[in-house]
Coordinates of C-alpha atoms in Angstrom, one line a residue:
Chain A
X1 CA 158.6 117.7 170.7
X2 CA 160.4 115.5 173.2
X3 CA 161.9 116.4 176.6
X4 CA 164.8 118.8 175.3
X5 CA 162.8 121.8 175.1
X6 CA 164.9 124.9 176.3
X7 CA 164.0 126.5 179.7
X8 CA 163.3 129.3 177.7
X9 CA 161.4 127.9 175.5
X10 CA 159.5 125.8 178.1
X11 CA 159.1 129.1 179.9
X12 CA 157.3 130.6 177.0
X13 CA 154.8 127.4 176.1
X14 CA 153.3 127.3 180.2
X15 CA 153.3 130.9 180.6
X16 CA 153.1 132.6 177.3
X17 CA 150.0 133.8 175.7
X18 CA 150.7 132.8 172.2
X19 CA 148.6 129.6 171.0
X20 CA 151.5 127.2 170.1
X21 CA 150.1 123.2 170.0
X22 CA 152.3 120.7 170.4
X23 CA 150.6 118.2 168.0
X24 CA 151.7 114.6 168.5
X25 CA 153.6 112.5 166.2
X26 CA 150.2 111.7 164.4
X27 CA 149.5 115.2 164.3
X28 CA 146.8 115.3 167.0
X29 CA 146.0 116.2 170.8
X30 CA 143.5 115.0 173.3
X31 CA 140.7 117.4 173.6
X32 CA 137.9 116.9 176.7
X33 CA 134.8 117.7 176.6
X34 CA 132.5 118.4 179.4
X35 CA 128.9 119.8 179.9
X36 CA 129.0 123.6 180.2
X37 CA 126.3 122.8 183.3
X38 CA 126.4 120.1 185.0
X39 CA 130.4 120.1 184.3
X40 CA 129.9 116.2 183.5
X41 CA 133.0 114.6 181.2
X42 CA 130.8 113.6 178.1
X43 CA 133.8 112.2 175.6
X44 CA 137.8 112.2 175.3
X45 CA 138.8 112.5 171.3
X46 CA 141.4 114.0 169.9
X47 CA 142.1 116.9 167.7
X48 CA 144.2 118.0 164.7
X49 CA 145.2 121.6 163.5
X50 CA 142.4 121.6 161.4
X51 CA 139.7 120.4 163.9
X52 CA 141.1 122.9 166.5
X53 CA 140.9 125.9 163.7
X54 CA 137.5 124.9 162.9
X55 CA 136.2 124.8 166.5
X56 CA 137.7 127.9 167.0
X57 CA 136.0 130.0 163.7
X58 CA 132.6 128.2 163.7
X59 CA 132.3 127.7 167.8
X60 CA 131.0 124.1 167.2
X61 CA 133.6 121.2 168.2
X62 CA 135.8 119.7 165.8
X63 CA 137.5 116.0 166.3
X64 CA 139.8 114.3 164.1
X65 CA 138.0 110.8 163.9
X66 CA 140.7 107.9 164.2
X67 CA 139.0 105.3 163.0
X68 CA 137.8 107.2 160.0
X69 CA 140.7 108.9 159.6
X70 CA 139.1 112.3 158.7
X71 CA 137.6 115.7 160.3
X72 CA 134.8 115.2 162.2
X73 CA 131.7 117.4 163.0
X74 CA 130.4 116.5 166.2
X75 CA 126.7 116.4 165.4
X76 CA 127.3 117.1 161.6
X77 CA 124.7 113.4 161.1
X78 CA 123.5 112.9 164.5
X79 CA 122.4 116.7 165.2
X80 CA 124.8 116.4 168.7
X81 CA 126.6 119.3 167.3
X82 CA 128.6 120.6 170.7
X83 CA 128.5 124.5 171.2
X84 CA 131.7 125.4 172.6
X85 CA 131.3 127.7 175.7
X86 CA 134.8 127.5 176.4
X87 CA 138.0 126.6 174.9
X88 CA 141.2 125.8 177.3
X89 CA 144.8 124.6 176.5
X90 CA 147.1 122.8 179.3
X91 CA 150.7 124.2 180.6
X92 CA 152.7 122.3 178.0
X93 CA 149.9 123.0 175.3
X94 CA 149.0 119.1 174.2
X95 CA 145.6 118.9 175.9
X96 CA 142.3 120.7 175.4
X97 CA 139.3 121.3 177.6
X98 CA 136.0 122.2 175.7
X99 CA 133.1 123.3 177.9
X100 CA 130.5 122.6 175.5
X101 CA 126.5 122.6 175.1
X102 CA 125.3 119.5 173.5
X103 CA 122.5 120.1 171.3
X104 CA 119.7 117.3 169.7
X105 CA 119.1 114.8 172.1
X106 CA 121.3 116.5 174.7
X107 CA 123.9 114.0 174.9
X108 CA 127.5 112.9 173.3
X109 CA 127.7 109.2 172.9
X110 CA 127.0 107.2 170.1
X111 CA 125.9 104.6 172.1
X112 CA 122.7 106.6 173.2
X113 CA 124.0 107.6 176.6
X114 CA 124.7 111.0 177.8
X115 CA 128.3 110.6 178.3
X116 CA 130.5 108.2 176.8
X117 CA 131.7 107.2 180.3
X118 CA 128.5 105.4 181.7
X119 CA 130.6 102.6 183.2
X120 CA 132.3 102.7 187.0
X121 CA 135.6 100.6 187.4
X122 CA 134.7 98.7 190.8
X123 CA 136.7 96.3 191.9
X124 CA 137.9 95.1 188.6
X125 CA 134.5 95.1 186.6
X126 CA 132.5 97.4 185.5
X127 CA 129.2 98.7 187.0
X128 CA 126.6 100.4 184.4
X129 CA 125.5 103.9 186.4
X130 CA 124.3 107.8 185.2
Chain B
X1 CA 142.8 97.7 167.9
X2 CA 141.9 99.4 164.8
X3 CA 138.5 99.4 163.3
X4 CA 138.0 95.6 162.1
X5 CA 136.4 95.0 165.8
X6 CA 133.4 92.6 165.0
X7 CA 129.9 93.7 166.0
X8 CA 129.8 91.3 168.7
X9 CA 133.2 91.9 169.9
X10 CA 132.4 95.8 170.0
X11 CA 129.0 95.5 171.6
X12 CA 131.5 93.2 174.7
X13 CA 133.0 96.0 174.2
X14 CA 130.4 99.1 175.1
X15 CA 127.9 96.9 176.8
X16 CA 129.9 94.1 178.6
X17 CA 130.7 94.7 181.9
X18 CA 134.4 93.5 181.9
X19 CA 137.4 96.2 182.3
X20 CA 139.3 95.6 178.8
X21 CA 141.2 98.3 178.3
X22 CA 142.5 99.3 174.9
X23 CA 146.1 100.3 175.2
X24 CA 147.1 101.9 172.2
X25 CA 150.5 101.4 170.2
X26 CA 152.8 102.6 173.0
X27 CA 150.8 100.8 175.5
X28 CA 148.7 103.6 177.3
X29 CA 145.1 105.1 177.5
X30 CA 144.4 108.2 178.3
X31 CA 143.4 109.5 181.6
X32 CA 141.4 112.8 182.6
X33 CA 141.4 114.0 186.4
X34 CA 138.4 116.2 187.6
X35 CA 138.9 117.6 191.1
X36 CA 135.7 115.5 193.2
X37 CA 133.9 118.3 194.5
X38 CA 134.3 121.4 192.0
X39 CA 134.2 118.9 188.5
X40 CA 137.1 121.7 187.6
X41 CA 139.4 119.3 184.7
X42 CA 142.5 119.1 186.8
X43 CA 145.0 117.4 184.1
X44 CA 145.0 114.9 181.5
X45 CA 147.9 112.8 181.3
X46 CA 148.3 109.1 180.2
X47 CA 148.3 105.8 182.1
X48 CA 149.7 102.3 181.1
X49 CA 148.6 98.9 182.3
X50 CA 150.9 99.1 185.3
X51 CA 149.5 102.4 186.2
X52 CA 145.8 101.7 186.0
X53 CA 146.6 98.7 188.2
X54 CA 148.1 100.4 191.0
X55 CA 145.4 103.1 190.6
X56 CA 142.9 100.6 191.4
X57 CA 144.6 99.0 193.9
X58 CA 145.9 102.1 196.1
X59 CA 143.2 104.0 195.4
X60 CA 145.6 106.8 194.6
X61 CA 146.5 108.2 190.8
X62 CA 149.3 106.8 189.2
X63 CA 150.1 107.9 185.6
X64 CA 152.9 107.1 183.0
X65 CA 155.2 109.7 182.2
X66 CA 155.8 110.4 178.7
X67 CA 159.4 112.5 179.4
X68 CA 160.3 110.5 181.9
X69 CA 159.0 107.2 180.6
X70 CA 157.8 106.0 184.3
X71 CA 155.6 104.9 186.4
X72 CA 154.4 108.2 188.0
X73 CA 152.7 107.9 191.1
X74 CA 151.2 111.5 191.3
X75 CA 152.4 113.6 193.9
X76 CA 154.9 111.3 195.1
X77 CA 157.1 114.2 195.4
X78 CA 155.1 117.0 194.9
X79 CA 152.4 116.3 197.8
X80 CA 149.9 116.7 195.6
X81 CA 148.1 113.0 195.6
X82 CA 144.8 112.4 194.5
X83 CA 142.9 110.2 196.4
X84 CA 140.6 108.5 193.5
X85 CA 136.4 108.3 194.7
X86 CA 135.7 107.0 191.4
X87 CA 137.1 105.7 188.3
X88 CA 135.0 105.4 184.7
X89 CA 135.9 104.0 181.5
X90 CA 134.8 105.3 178.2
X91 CA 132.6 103.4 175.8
X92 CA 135.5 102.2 173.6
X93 CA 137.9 101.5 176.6
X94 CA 140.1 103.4 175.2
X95 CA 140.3 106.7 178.4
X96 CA 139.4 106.9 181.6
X97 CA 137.7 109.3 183.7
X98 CA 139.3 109.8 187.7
X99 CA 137.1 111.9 190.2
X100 CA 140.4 113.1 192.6
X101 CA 140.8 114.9 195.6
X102 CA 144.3 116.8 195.5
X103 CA 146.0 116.2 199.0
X104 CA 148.8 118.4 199.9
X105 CA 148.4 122.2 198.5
X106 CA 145.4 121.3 196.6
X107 CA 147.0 121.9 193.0
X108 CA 147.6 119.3 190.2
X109 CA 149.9 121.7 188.2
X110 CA 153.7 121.1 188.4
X111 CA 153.4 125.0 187.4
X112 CA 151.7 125.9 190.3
X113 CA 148.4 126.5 188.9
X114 CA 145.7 124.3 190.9
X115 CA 144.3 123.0 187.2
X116 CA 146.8 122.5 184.0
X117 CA 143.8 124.3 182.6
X118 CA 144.6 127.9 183.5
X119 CA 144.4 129.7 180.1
X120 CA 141.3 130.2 178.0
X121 CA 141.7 130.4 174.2
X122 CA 139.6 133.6 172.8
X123 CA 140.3 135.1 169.6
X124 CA 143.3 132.3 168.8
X125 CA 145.2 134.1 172.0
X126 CA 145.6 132.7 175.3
X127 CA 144.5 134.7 178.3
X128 CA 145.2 133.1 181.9
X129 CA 142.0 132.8 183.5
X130 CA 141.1 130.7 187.2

C-alpha cells in the first residue's frame, strides 16, 4: 500500500475497528506466535487472507507455507495444531500476534524443539539454550 | 534461498552454531520485539544486514524502515530505545527474536499505544484492548 496513505485513511487503519489487512505484495503478513502461558515466541510465519479466515472460523492457526507454496495447518500431520487464545493486529494492520496453545507434543518447531528460536546471538555466534 | 537447500547445508543451517542470516529478496529478515520483563509482543518490524549489525554491536534496536527506506535506529527521536538483553534467531535464520527494555515513556508505538498490539480481533471486528 505504500507510504501515500491519506491521513484520513491512515487515521482510520490505527484507530478504526474495521479488520482491513494490508497484505504484502505476495499477498501475505507476518503472524507471531507465542505460548498463551509462558508468553514464549514459539515461530514467525506468515499468513494470507485465506490462512487468516481460517484461523479466525476454526480457532486453530493457519500459515501460508513459502516453501510449499500452499495453506498450511499447523499440526494438520504433526498433531502441533495451535489453539488460538488470542488474535491481534498491529496499528498499520500488516502484523499479527497469535497467543496460541500448542497441542501434541507441546511444542512448535519442526526441528523437535519447543520454539523455533532455541538459538542466542552472542557475540556473533550462536549459543544453543531453552 | 528458496527450497533447493541441501540436507547438509540445512542441518548448518538449524544445528550449526554460525549466525547466517537469510535475507530475503529485498534484503531483510524479520524482527519481533517482546518488552523483557512482561514478554508483551511490543512490534514487529524488519531489519537489514546493516541493522542487525549495529543491533549487535550497540546493544540497542535498530530496524529498517520500509516507508522511509532507512536505517532506523529505534527511538532515535522518539525516546523510546530498547536496550536489547537478548537476541535469538529462528531455526531457518530467516527472523529474529529481541527481548527490549523501552527507555523513555516505556511505549514502542509511534501511536502512542505501549504495544503496536492494542486491538484484539473477535468476531472479524477489532476491539482495542491493553
Amino acid at each position: 500500500m505504500g507510504g501515500m496513505t491519506s491521513s484520513s485513511a491512515k487515521d482510520l487503519l490505527e484507530n478504526g475497528l474495521k479488520l482491513t489487512p494490508r497484505y504484502d505484495a505476495a499477498g501475505l503478513i507476518a503472524a507471531v506466535a507465542t505460548h498463551a502461558e509462558t508468553g514464549e515466541v514459539l515461530m514467525l510465519a506468515w499468513m494470507n487472507a485465506e490462512a487468516l479466515d481460517k484461523t479466525m472460523s476454526t480457532g486453530e492457526a493457519h500459515y501460508f507455507s513459502r516453501s510449499r507454496n500452499e495453506l498450511w495447518h499447523k499440526g494438520a500431520t504433526s498433531g502441533q495444531v495451535q489453539v488460538v487464545e488470542e488474535l491481534r493486529i498491529d496499528c498499520d494492520q500488516d502484523a499479527v500476534w497469535l497467543k496460541v496453545l500448542p497441542q501434541g507434543d507441546g511444542g512448535a518447531c519442526h526441528t523437535g524443539q519447543r520454539s523455533c528460536f532455541y538459538r542466542v546471538i552472542e557475540g556473533g555466534k550462536l549459543v544453543k539454550r531453552p
